[in-house]
Amino acid sequence: MLKNIPCNFTAYLIPCLSVFANFSLSGKPEVNVTHENCSKPCCMADFTSVDTFIPPRRTVSAQANNPPSTDLFNTAFRNVPEAAKTAIIYALDLWDDHISSPVPIDISFTWREFDNEGGGRTLASASPGTFLNDLPAFPQANVFYPIALADRFLRQSQFSNRYDIRVNLGADIPWYFGIDGNCPPSQFDLVSVVLHEVGHGLGIIDTANPLTPPGSEPEDATRASIGFVGGDPFPYDTLLTVNTGEKLLNNPAFPNLSESLLTVLTDGDLFLTGPVLTTLNLTQNAVVYTPSEYDSGSSIAHLDENTYRPGNENSLMTPFLSRGEVVHDPGPIILAALADMGWQHTWFIHENIRDIEDIETPIVITTGIESDNTALNELQPIIHYRMPNVAGNPFQSMQMVFNNESRQFEATLPAPIDSTTLGYRFEVEDSVGRVFTFPREDTALLFNARIGFTDIQDPIINHTTDSFIFSYINEYIIEVEVTDNVGIESVVLDWNLDGGAERANIMESVGNNRYRVKLEFPNSLAGFNQFNYRFVVTDSSGNSNVANAPITGFFQIPIEAIFPAVIDYQNDFDQGDVEIISEGMGISTPNGFDSANLGTPHPYASPEQSEAFFEYTAVLRKPIIVQPNTAIRFNEIVLVEPGEDGTLFGDFDFWDFVVVEATSNGGQTWFPLTDGWDSRDNPIWQNRYNSNLVSNNSRAVGTPLIFRQRTISLSQTVNVEPGDFIIIRFRLFSDPFANGWGWAIDNLEISSTGF
């Protein structure tokens, strides 16, 4: 269901592309694409048979004894046959040759059948997992960037719990799974289709839509729109150009919501232009697919089918693939278009300088620069600065000099005469004439510092405590984030066990304002009940300002006892919770049940604030020593908010879920033993959940009659091997604004011989 999201969430329903927008509290506008058929670009089947092969542009071809692999992509497979996985990985390996990112791209592949009511045959579809807009590190303002590209600009992952690209592959298609290009004329080449769909996930996706009266068909459209939330486009939209050489966006000849815009989207006269496309002389040849009848899922977000027929080097991103057609290269036009969107980029690597207490020394500012297309010795960055940093005060500019030893660019600003403030930004031009500023010039943001002030500000400490730690551990890692306007002199951890002798450890900087220490307990923590600690931080100012966290006393973390490890385990939960560490989940006998079970509160709660979440967990105190055939079996009722139709575990709009997880490192990290699930996992649960909806919430109640059995084989879990020592937990994740009766578990069995 598309839940009713209040306040800062708004639903936007557009004929071809159903979306909802989330303007998060962190200020990162985000858009998420739903899974309706052809609400994303589709690759369609052309049942004409051809015999064409566009080979990859590689220095070394994949060999049979050298299986394809990918370093850039993290893959997840849903119902994908083993025979298909080599072709999928090979296609990703081909993309590895053409794009790069400091952040791995998480991509899911789902094997499914499409509803082809329109008469065509969908081979596959794909979309970015989400989009981000208007962050200062982005090259353009008011553009929604697909998350894989946004992560690239930001040089770090923004969301760890969702996929960057989601690909659906037709389960009923006569696929060719080979990677050698010898696709028979009766089959469709899977490598080509995956290569195509990943292209959409990387950014070959548009916002254009025909506007039709309610209940009418796309061919009845009389107007069109382009642009997304607030009219902001995707980066691909910014490349769209009409035959006069003018950009389509913000063109007075083709205003939004107009007949003329619909005409240009369906007249076969639209091109892609950008600095890289222009430099490579590809602009006049980059013809966009604009059939006279708008084709949802195919129009605009593809190159023209008639211009780039099978066998053409640019035929990969046309909307149709013929039987026997093999295209193992993105082609120069698409690679140049992706480069113009930001897959060729230039970054400034800079941390805002600290406040400076003296005014007698010139101010040295350094920055690193990384560029995909321009050598460092060809770059000529400029720093623009002003003192004092007051609106209206003109900027001065200075050419920066490259330091061969530090591999940084430097500028030495004159020392001020008196106390003042400094504001500055950087600028550089790449080899194709694109100008990058950081922070971006059209923002009001500047790097800034105070010069010549006596510092009286205490350091700021940010830390999240663990709920508990296990008694059997021999080491424990603690991290804290510490910031200060001048700098940090020292971060010290004071700690004790059960209020005993206090000890102190100096924490080491690990970058990004984070400090870490590893405490070692040679004899484990067995016999202790509580771990107490606090942070003492001193800054590097003349005043040596000090901050403590907590302000008084200590953080107090319970030490939970762990029982001897076993290879087999049973629990019907009738004997109480002595073998369970409960955090939100517990053992009780719900109304209408004859015996106790392990479960969440009924109903469980959900936050009423966006970006927040609740978790309910229960941990088994008895570790499991994994055997080759170890399996888990239990009865359960799952009445938790279902995700949107077609969504999978890891997708943003999967909403609430339950999952069984394990840790092999004392709880520092947990991994799923199988994908999480929700009420959609069983029609009985889904029907029960939906039978009594009040606003966003389900008031349907679980009963013993809807218990269903689940079996999880650990031999199918990637992160577990025989001999591993693991601790198992059950977890319900609750996102904002909707909830239900919850989760109940009974008759838990863990068998070393399987079931």
Coordinates of C-alpha atoms in Angstrom, one line a residue, residues 25-417:
L25 CA 14.8 16.2 8.4
S26 CA 18.5 16.1 7.4
G27 CA 17.6 18.4 4.5
K28 CA 18.3 15.8 1.8
P29 CA 15.3 15.8 -0.6
E30 CA 14.8 12.2 -1.7
V31 CA 12.5 10.5 -4.3
N32 CA 11.7 6.9 -4.5
V33 CA 10.4 5.1 -7.6
T34 CA 7.8 2.5 -7.1
H35 CA 7.7 -1.0 -8.7
E36 CA 4.6 -0.6 -11.0
N37 CA 5.1 -2.2 -14.5
C38 CA 6.8 0.3 -16.8
S39 CA 7.0 2.9 -14.1
K40 CA 10.7 2.6 -15.0
P41 CA 12.5 2.1 -18.3
C42 CA 11.9 -1.3 -19.8
C43 CA 13.9 -3.3 -22.4
M44 CA 11.4 -4.8 -24.8
A45 CA 11.6 -7.9 -27.0
D46 CA 11.9 -7.7 -30.8
F47 CA 11.2 -11.2 -32.1
T48 CA 13.1 -10.5 -35.3
S49 CA 16.1 -12.8 -35.5
V50 CA 19.5 -11.2 -36.3
D51 CA 23.1 -12.2 -36.1
T52 CA 25.1 -9.3 -34.7
F53 CA 27.8 -8.9 -32.1
I54 CA 29.3 -5.7 -30.7
P55 CA 32.2 -6.9 -28.6
P56 CA 33.4 -5.2 -25.4
R57 CA 36.2 -2.7 -25.6
R58 CA 38.5 -4.5 -23.2
T59 CA 42.2 -5.1 -23.0
V60 CA 41.7 -8.6 -21.7
S61 CA 38.7 -10.7 -22.7
A62 CA 37.1 -13.0 -20.0
Q63 CA 38.4 -16.5 -20.2
A64 CA 36.7 -19.7 -19.3
N65 CA 39.3 -20.4 -16.6
N66 CA 39.1 -16.8 -15.3
P67 CA 35.5 -16.3 -14.2
P68 CA 34.1 -12.8 -14.4
S69 CA 34.0 -10.8 -11.2
T70 CA 33.1 -7.2 -10.1
D71 CA 34.7 -5.0 -7.5
L72 CA 32.4 -2.0 -8.1
F73 CA 29.0 -3.8 -7.6
N74 CA 27.6 -5.6 -4.6
T75 CA 25.0 -8.0 -5.9
A76 CA 21.8 -9.6 -4.4
F77 CA 19.9 -12.2 -6.3
R78 CA 16.1 -12.9 -5.9
N79 CA 15.0 -16.2 -7.4
V80 CA 17.7 -15.9 -10.1
P81 CA 18.8 -19.3 -11.4
E82 CA 22.4 -20.2 -10.8
A83 CA 22.9 -20.6 -14.6
A84 CA 22.1 -16.9 -15.1
K85 CA 24.5 -15.5 -12.5
T86 CA 27.7 -15.7 -14.5
A87 CA 26.2 -13.7 -17.3
I88 CA 24.9 -11.1 -14.8
I89 CA 28.3 -10.8 -13.1
Y90 CA 30.0 -10.6 -16.5
A91 CA 27.8 -7.6 -17.5
L92 CA 28.7 -5.8 -14.3
D93 CA 32.3 -6.6 -15.0
L94 CA 31.9 -4.8 -18.4
W95 CA 30.5 -1.8 -16.6
D96 CA 33.6 -1.9 -14.3
D97 CA 35.7 -1.1 -17.4
H98 CA 33.9 2.2 -18.0
I99 CA 32.8 3.7 -14.7
S100 CA 34.2 4.0 -11.2
S101 CA 33.1 5.1 -7.8
P102 CA 34.7 5.4 -4.4
V103 CA 31.5 3.8 -3.1
P104 CA 30.4 0.3 -4.1
I105 CA 27.1 0.1 -5.9
D106 CA 24.5 -2.2 -4.3
I107 CA 22.3 -3.8 -7.0
S108 CA 19.5 -6.3 -6.7
F109 CA 18.4 -8.7 -9.5
T110 CA 14.9 -10.2 -9.3
W111 CA 13.7 -13.1 -11.6
R112 CA 10.0 -12.5 -12.2
E113 CA 7.3 -12.6 -14.8
F114 CA 6.0 -9.3 -16.3
D115 CA 2.3 -8.5 -16.9
N116 CA 2.4 -7.8 -20.7
E117 CA -1.2 -6.6 -21.2
G118 CA -0.2 -4.1 -23.8
G119 CA 0.8 -6.8 -26.3
G120 CA 4.6 -6.2 -26.1
R121 CA 7.0 -8.5 -24.3
T122 CA 9.1 -7.0 -21.5
L123 CA 12.5 -8.6 -21.2
A124 CA 13.6 -6.6 -18.2
S125 CA 13.2 -3.3 -16.3
A126 CA 15.3 -1.2 -13.9
S127 CA 15.4 1.9 -11.9
P128 CA 17.6 3.7 -9.4
G129 CA 16.7 2.8 -5.9
T130 CA 16.2 6.5 -4.9
F131 CA 17.3 10.0 -5.8
L132 CA 18.8 12.9 -3.9
N133 CA 18.6 16.6 -4.7
D134 CA 20.3 19.9 -3.8
L135 CA 23.3 19.0 -1.8
P136 CA 26.3 21.4 -2.1
A137 CA 28.6 18.7 -3.4
F138 CA 26.4 18.0 -6.4
P139 CA 27.5 19.7 -9.7
Q140 CA 24.1 21.2 -10.5
A141 CA 21.4 22.7 -8.3
N142 CA 17.8 21.5 -8.4
V143 CA 18.5 18.2 -10.1
F144 CA 17.5 14.8 -8.6
Y145 CA 20.5 12.5 -8.9
P146 CA 20.2 8.7 -8.9
I147 CA 21.6 7.4 -5.6
A148 CA 24.6 5.6 -7.1
L149 CA 25.7 8.9 -8.7
A150 CA 24.9 10.9 -5.6
D151 CA 27.0 8.5 -3.5
R152 CA 29.8 9.1 -6.0
F153 CA 29.7 12.8 -5.6
L154 CA 29.5 12.6 -1.8
R155 CA 32.2 9.8 -1.7
Q156 CA 30.2 7.9 0.8
S157 CA 27.1 5.8 1.0
Q158 CA 24.0 7.7 2.1
F159 CA 21.8 4.7 2.8
S160 CA 23.1 1.3 4.0
N161 CA 19.8 -0.4 4.1
R162 CA 18.6 -0.2 0.5
Y163 CA 19.7 -1.0 -3.1
D164 CA 21.1 1.7 -5.4
I165 CA 19.8 -0.1 -8.5
R166 CA 16.9 -2.6 -8.8
V167 CA 16.7 -4.8 -11.9
N168 CA 13.9 -7.1 -12.8
L169 CA 14.6 -9.9 -15.4
G170 CA 11.9 -11.8 -17.2
A171 CA 11.5 -15.3 -15.8
D172 CA 9.7 -16.7 -18.9
I173 CA 12.2 -15.4 -21.6
P174 CA 14.3 -17.8 -23.7
W175 CA 17.6 -16.5 -22.4
Y176 CA 21.1 -17.2 -23.6
F177 CA 23.3 -17.4 -20.5
G178 CA 26.7 -17.5 -22.3
I179 CA 29.2 -14.7 -22.2
D180 CA 30.9 -15.4 -25.5
G181 CA 28.5 -13.5 -27.8
N182 CA 27.3 -16.6 -29.6
C183 CA 23.7 -16.1 -28.9
P184 CA 21.4 -18.4 -31.1
P185 CA 18.8 -16.7 -33.3
S186 CA 16.0 -18.2 -31.1
Q187 CA 17.3 -16.6 -27.8
F188 CA 17.9 -13.3 -26.1
D189 CA 21.3 -12.4 -24.8
L190 CA 21.2 -12.0 -21.1
V191 CA 24.5 -10.1 -20.9
S192 CA 23.2 -7.5 -23.3
V193 CA 20.0 -7.0 -21.4
V194 CA 21.7 -6.7 -18.0
L195 CA 24.2 -4.2 -19.4
H196 CA 21.2 -2.2 -20.8
E197 CA 19.3 -2.2 -17.5
V198 CA 22.3 -1.2 -15.4
G199 CA 22.6 1.8 -17.7
H200 CA 19.2 2.9 -16.6
G201 CA 20.1 2.4 -13.0
L202 CA 23.2 4.6 -13.5
G203 CA 21.1 7.5 -14.8
I204 CA 19.6 6.9 -18.3
I205 CA 16.1 7.7 -17.0
D206 CA 13.9 10.7 -17.6
T207 CA 10.9 12.5 -16.1
A208 CA 8.9 13.2 -19.2
N209 CA 5.2 12.2 -19.1
P210 CA 2.1 12.6 -21.3
L211 CA -0.8 14.1 -19.3
T212 CA -4.1 12.4 -19.8
P213 CA -7.6 12.9 -18.4
P214 CA -8.5 10.5 -15.7
G215 CA -9.4 7.0 -17.1
S216 CA -8.0 7.7 -20.6
E217 CA -5.0 6.1 -22.4
P218 CA -1.6 7.6 -23.0
E219 CA -2.5 8.1 -26.7
D220 CA -5.2 10.4 -25.6
A221 CA -2.7 12.8 -24.1
T222 CA -2.9 16.5 -25.2
R223 CA -0.1 17.9 -23.0
A224 CA 3.1 16.7 -21.4
S225 CA 5.2 17.5 -18.3
I226 CA 8.9 17.2 -17.7
G227 CA 10.6 17.6 -14.3
F228 CA 10.0 15.9 -11.1
V229 CA 9.1 17.2 -7.6
G230 CA 8.9 21.0 -7.9
G231 CA 9.7 20.6 -11.6
D232 CA 13.3 19.5 -10.9
P233 CA 14.7 17.1 -13.5
F234 CA 16.9 14.1 -13.5
P235 CA 20.4 14.6 -14.9
Y236 CA 19.5 12.8 -18.2
D237 CA 16.7 15.5 -18.7
T238 CA 19.4 18.2 -18.6
L239 CA 21.0 16.7 -21.8
L240 CA 17.8 16.7 -23.9
T241 CA 18.1 19.2 -26.7
V242 CA 15.8 20.2 -29.6
N243 CA 16.9 20.5 -33.2
T244 CA 17.7 24.2 -32.8
G245 CA 20.5 23.3 -30.4
E246 CA 18.5 24.7 -27.4
K247 CA 18.0 22.7 -24.3
L248 CA 14.5 21.3 -23.8
L249 CA 14.3 22.2 -20.1
N250 CA 13.1 25.7 -19.3
N251 CA 12.6 26.4 -23.0
P252 CA 9.9 29.0 -23.5
A253 CA 8.9 27.3 -26.8
F254 CA 8.1 24.1 -24.9
P255 CA 6.7 25.2 -21.5
N256 CA 5.8 22.6 -19.0
L257 CA 2.3 21.2 -19.1
S258 CA 1.9 22.3 -22.7
E259 CA 0.9 20.8 -26.1
S260 CA 4.1 21.9 -27.7
L261 CA 6.1 19.9 -25.1
L262 CA 4.1 16.8 -26.0
T263 CA 4.8 17.5 -29.6
V264 CA 8.6 17.6 -29.2
L265 CA 8.5 14.4 -27.1
T266 CA 6.8 12.6 -30.0
D267 CA 8.2 14.1 -33.2
G268 CA 11.5 12.2 -33.6
D269 CA 13.6 15.4 -33.3
L270 CA 15.3 15.2 -29.9
F271 CA 19.0 14.8 -29.1
L272 CA 21.4 14.6 -26.3
T273 CA 24.1 17.3 -25.8
G274 CA 26.7 18.1 -23.2
P275 CA 30.3 19.1 -22.9
V276 CA 31.7 15.6 -23.2
L277 CA 29.3 14.7 -26.0
T278 CA 30.3 17.9 -27.8
T279 CA 34.1 17.3 -27.3
L280 CA 33.8 13.9 -28.8
N281 CA 31.7 15.3 -31.7
L282 CA 28.7 13.0 -30.8
T283 CA 26.1 15.6 -30.3
Q284 CA 24.4 15.6 -33.7
N285 CA 24.3 11.8 -33.7
A286 CA 22.8 11.3 -30.2
V287 CA 19.3 10.8 -31.4
V288 CA 16.6 10.1 -28.7
Y289 CA 13.8 7.6 -29.1
T290 CA 10.6 9.7 -29.6
P291 CA 8.0 7.6 -31.3
S292 CA 4.9 9.4 -32.6
E293 CA 2.8 7.6 -30.0
Y294 CA 4.4 8.1 -26.6
D295 CA 5.5 4.7 -25.3
S296 CA 5.6 4.5 -21.5
G297 CA 8.9 2.8 -20.4
S298 CA 10.5 3.3 -23.8
S299 CA 10.1 6.8 -25.0
I300 CA 12.9 9.4 -24.2
A301 CA 15.0 7.2 -21.9
H302 CA 16.5 5.3 -24.9
L303 CA 18.4 6.1 -28.0
D304 CA 16.5 5.9 -31.3
E305 CA 15.7 2.4 -32.5
N306 CA 15.8 3.3 -36.2
T307 CA 19.0 5.2 -36.0
Y308 CA 20.9 2.6 -34.1
R309 CA 19.9 -0.7 -35.6
P310 CA 21.3 -4.1 -34.5
G311 CA 25.0 -4.1 -35.2
N312 CA 25.5 -0.4 -34.5
E313 CA 28.0 0.4 -31.8
N314 CA 25.4 2.6 -30.1
S315 CA 22.6 0.0 -30.2
L316 CA 22.8 -1.1 -26.5
M317 CA 20.4 1.6 -25.1
T318 CA 17.7 1.4 -27.8
P319 CA 14.3 0.2 -26.4
F320 CA 14.2 -3.2 -28.2
L321 CA 16.5 -6.2 -28.4
S322 CA 16.2 -8.7 -31.2
R323 CA 16.8 -12.5 -30.8
G324 CA 20.4 -13.2 -31.6
E325 CA 21.4 -9.5 -31.1
V326 CA 24.5 -9.2 -28.8
V327 CA 25.8 -5.9 -27.6
H328 CA 28.5 -6.1 -25.0
D329 CA 29.5 -2.5 -25.0
P330 CA 27.6 0.7 -23.8
G331 CA 28.7 2.6 -26.9
P332 CA 30.4 6.0 -27.2
I333 CA 27.2 8.0 -27.0
I334 CA 25.9 6.5 -23.7
L335 CA 29.4 6.6 -22.1
A336 CA 29.7 10.3 -23.1
A337 CA 26.1 11.0 -21.8
L338 CA 26.9 9.3 -18.5
A339 CA 30.1 11.3 -18.3
D340 CA 28.2 14.6 -18.8
M341 CA 25.8 13.5 -16.0
G342 CA 28.6 13.1 -13.6
W343 CA 30.2 9.7 -14.1
Q344 CA 33.2 11.8 -15.2
H345 CA 33.7 14.3 -12.4
T346 CA 36.2 16.5 -10.5
W347 CA 36.3 16.6 -6.7
F348 CA 37.9 18.9 -4.2
I349 CA 39.1 16.9 -1.2
H350 CA 39.0 19.5 1.6
E351 CA 38.2 19.8 5.3
N352 CA 37.2 23.2 6.5
I353 CA 40.2 24.9 8.2
R354 CA 39.9 25.4 12.0
D355 CA 39.5 28.7 13.7
I356 CA 42.9 30.4 14.2
E357 CA 43.7 32.2 17.5
D358 CA 46.7 34.2 16.4
I359 CA 46.8 36.9 13.6
E360 CA 50.5 37.1 13.0
T361 CA 50.9 34.1 10.6
P362 CA 49.8 33.9 7.0
I363 CA 46.9 31.5 6.5
V364 CA 47.8 28.4 4.5
I365 CA 44.8 26.6 2.8
T366 CA 45.3 23.3 1.1
T367 CA 43.0 21.1 -0.9
G368 CA 43.3 17.8 -2.8
I369 CA 41.7 17.4 -6.2
E370 CA 40.7 14.2 -8.0
S371 CA 39.6 14.3 -11.6
D372 CA 38.3 11.5 -13.9
N373 CA 39.4 13.2 -17.1
T374 CA 42.1 15.8 -16.3
A375 CA 45.6 15.2 -15.0
L376 CA 46.6 17.1 -11.8
N377 CA 49.4 19.0 -13.6
E378 CA 46.8 20.3 -16.1
L379 CA 44.5 21.7 -13.4
Q380 CA 44.7 25.3 -12.4
P381 CA 42.5 25.7 -9.3
I382 CA 41.6 29.1 -7.9
I383 CA 40.6 30.1 -4.3
H384 CA 38.1 32.9 -3.9
Y385 CA 38.1 34.4 -0.4
R386 CA 37.0 37.4 1.6
M387 CA 38.0 38.9 5.0
P388 CA 35.8 39.7 6.8
N389 CA 33.3 37.1 5.6
V390 CA 30.4 39.5 5.3
A391 CA 27.7 39.5 2.6
G392 CA 28.5 42.2 0.1
N393 CA 32.2 42.2 0.8
P394 CA 33.9 41.4 -2.6
F395 CA 35.9 38.3 -3.1
Q396 CA 39.6 38.2 -3.9
S397 CA 41.0 35.4 -6.0
M398 CA 44.4 33.6 -5.9
Q399 CA 45.8 30.9 -8.2
M400 CA 46.7 27.8 -6.1
V401 CA 50.0 26.1 -6.5
F402 CA 50.6 22.3 -6.7
N403 CA 52.9 20.8 -4.0
N404 CA 54.6 17.8 -5.5
E405 CA 55.5 16.3 -2.1
S406 CA 52.0 16.5 -0.5
R407 CA 50.1 16.1 -3.8
Q408 CA 47.9 19.0 -2.7
F409 CA 47.2 22.4 -4.1
E410 CA 48.1 25.3 -1.7
A411 CA 47.3 29.0 -1.3
T412 CA 48.9 31.3 1.3
L413 CA 46.6 34.1 2.3
P414 CA 48.0 37.3 3.9
A415 CA 47.7 37.5 7.7
P416 CA 44.9 39.8 8.7
I417 CA 45.7 43.1 10.5

